[in-house]
Amino acid sequence: MRRNARTMGAVTIISRILGLAREMIAARAFGSGSVLAAFTFAFMVPNLFRKLLGEGAISSAFIPLYAKAVARDDGKASEFALASVNMLCGLLLALTVVGEIVLAGFYFFFFENPTYRLGALLSMVMLPYALLVCGTAFLAAILQVHRRFAAFAFTSVVLNLVLIIAMVWATWRLDLHTEAGRRTGVWWQSIAVLIAGILQIAILVPSLRAVGFRFRLVWHALTPEVKQLLVVTGPVALSAGVLQLGTALDKGLAFFLASTPGHETFLFFGNVIRYPMTDGAAPRLNWAQYLYQLPLGIFAISVATALFPRLSGGLFERRTFTQTLRDGIDASLFTALPATAGLMIAAGPIVRLLFQGGNFHDIDGILTARSTIVYASAIWAFALLQIVNRGFYALHDTVTPFRWSLYNLVINLAVELPLIFTKLGETGMAVGTTVSFMIQAVWMTHLLSKRMGGAGLELQLIWPRLMKMVLATLVMSVACLAVMWSPIYPAETGGGKRIWAIQTFELMGVGAMVYFGVCHLLGIRVTAPLRRGKKANV
């Protein structure tokens, strides 16, 4: 698990760096106005399919079933995989056709706002990417069972590279200071997304051939095994993608409840109501989400992805199963706890350093940093859920995650809808998301422990180590705050990138040294998770 997590983490770091570069270019080139808001919303649609079906529902249900078929070694595993891929392609093709019809209906008959119409058109262009990216994620699930992670991790690198090339081209050839130039630029971005989807599948082909998988068209894909897959897929469609459902909900509301040029109010049952959020709320929330998902993607998701096949394989060995879960929780929180505190403290200079300039203005930086601080407060909860959800899926319990996905959405809406009409505005969206996921993470961990029976997950075995991590995080936070109040921390006067860079790297440097130093003094072997076959000491 540690070796595979290292592989995923290394490639993911490259991808996240390129993704960060992509978002930096987008912020400076397009700003946070309505044009980029339309693209952000449109790109969210196929990505939601990817999280719910590709990386979420079907692949989460498929991996345990396929792992068992491979373990039986009766020659039926490849047939099951082939039938499943054909079923997924047929399902996604049907959903794409229906989606195009629905989007066309909204464009021609319901949307009058030019920003909404642009969002519908871009969604129509990028919707076929759902078929490509879900296919990529599902094919990657086959590779994960065979312990091949690098090729799949590299697919996100390809997406970021293609989008960066498209944006650099747009910056070079178009006048992005004009509305027309920005609209043309996002059209080219949408086409680049489709090109990236084709390349992502092409990258997986050599690894798939190496494990013996060959795609061919199968007309009778609904085999008994595939029917079993579909039975468990339904509830997982929400529960496995619960994080993405929450963020997608935020993006959708931020797009439709934000003012756009010439549209400051809307009618609601005959009443004129001012939009609660300002123009560009969707891309600003997207940047804030990207920042908190950066450590989450590099560490927690990499650990959870590498852990899931092992959980599925050790399903009937209770001791191995619980030990694997504890290892996953330990490894995830080791990075998630300091990431939570560190990003909350350094959000301001990080946002200004990465994004500010060009069409990204001071007010965009202030609003993005506010939302980043709120999202960052729940990094530990998001990381914990990555492990806990996979524990339920490995036990073939899809009902509990499904039920809690619904609770999560209800709590999220109940908290955020009143708050966005206050002075918090778009930051209220972040508050709703963090509150709902904190509650879900704690309670689902408790439920999983009860589900195991007996002594449960025996979390008391890692509790002393977790308390040391919390103490190290608190000491790190105090040290970072002391730096911010000290003479060595440069003032904003006459700021610019140089000042923001100094602020950011002072906080990051001090935070890292203090956290790892305190962990070492407390007896936590910080390099143990990176060593194959060795366990961390308490």
Coordinates of C-alpha atoms in Angstrom, one line a residue, residues 22-23 36-45 47-48 50-51 116 243-258 277 280-290 292-293 375 412 416 426 429-430 433:
R22 CA -3.4 26.1 -15.1
E23 CA -5.5 27.9 -12.5
L36 CA -15.0 32.2 -16.7
A37 CA -17.9 31.5 -14.4
A38 CA -19.8 30.0 -17.4
F39 CA -16.8 27.8 -18.3
T40 CA -16.4 26.7 -14.6
F41 CA -20.0 25.7 -14.4
A42 CA -19.9 23.9 -17.8
F43 CA -16.7 22.0 -17.0
M44 CA -18.2 20.9 -13.7
V45 CA -21.0 18.9 -15.5
N47 CA -16.5 16.2 -14.0
L48 CA -19.5 15.4 -11.8
R50 CA -16.6 11.4 -13.6
K51 CA -16.8 11.5 -9.8
Y116 CA -26.5 31.3 -18.7
L243 CA -17.6 15.3 -1.8
Q244 CA -18.1 16.1 -5.4
L245 CA -21.8 16.5 -5.0
G246 CA -21.2 19.1 -2.3
T247 CA -18.7 21.1 -4.3
A248 CA -20.8 20.8 -7.5
L249 CA -23.8 22.1 -5.6
D250 CA -21.8 25.1 -4.4
K251 CA -20.6 25.8 -8.0
G252 CA -24.1 25.5 -9.4
L253 CA -25.7 27.8 -6.8
A254 CA -22.7 30.2 -7.1
F255 CA -23.3 30.4 -10.9
F256 CA -27.1 30.9 -10.8
L257 CA -27.3 33.1 -7.7
A258 CA -24.5 35.5 -8.6
M277 CA -23.4 36.9 -4.6
G280 CA -17.5 35.7 -10.5
A281 CA -18.5 33.8 -7.4
A282 CA -18.2 30.4 -9.1
P283 CA -14.6 30.7 -10.3
R284 CA -13.6 32.2 -6.9
L285 CA -15.1 29.3 -5.0
N286 CA -13.5 27.0 -7.6
W287 CA -10.0 28.4 -6.8
A288 CA -10.7 28.1 -3.0
Q289 CA -11.7 24.5 -3.5
Y290 CA -8.7 23.8 -5.6
Y292 CA -7.8 22.9 -0.1
Q293 CA -8.0 19.9 -2.5
Y375 CA -12.7 25.1 3.3
N412 CA -25.2 21.7 3.6
E416 CA -25.4 27.7 3.5
E426 CA -20.3 33.3 -1.3
M429 CA -21.3 28.3 0.6
A430 CA -18.0 27.2 2.1
T433 CA -19.8 22.5 3.0

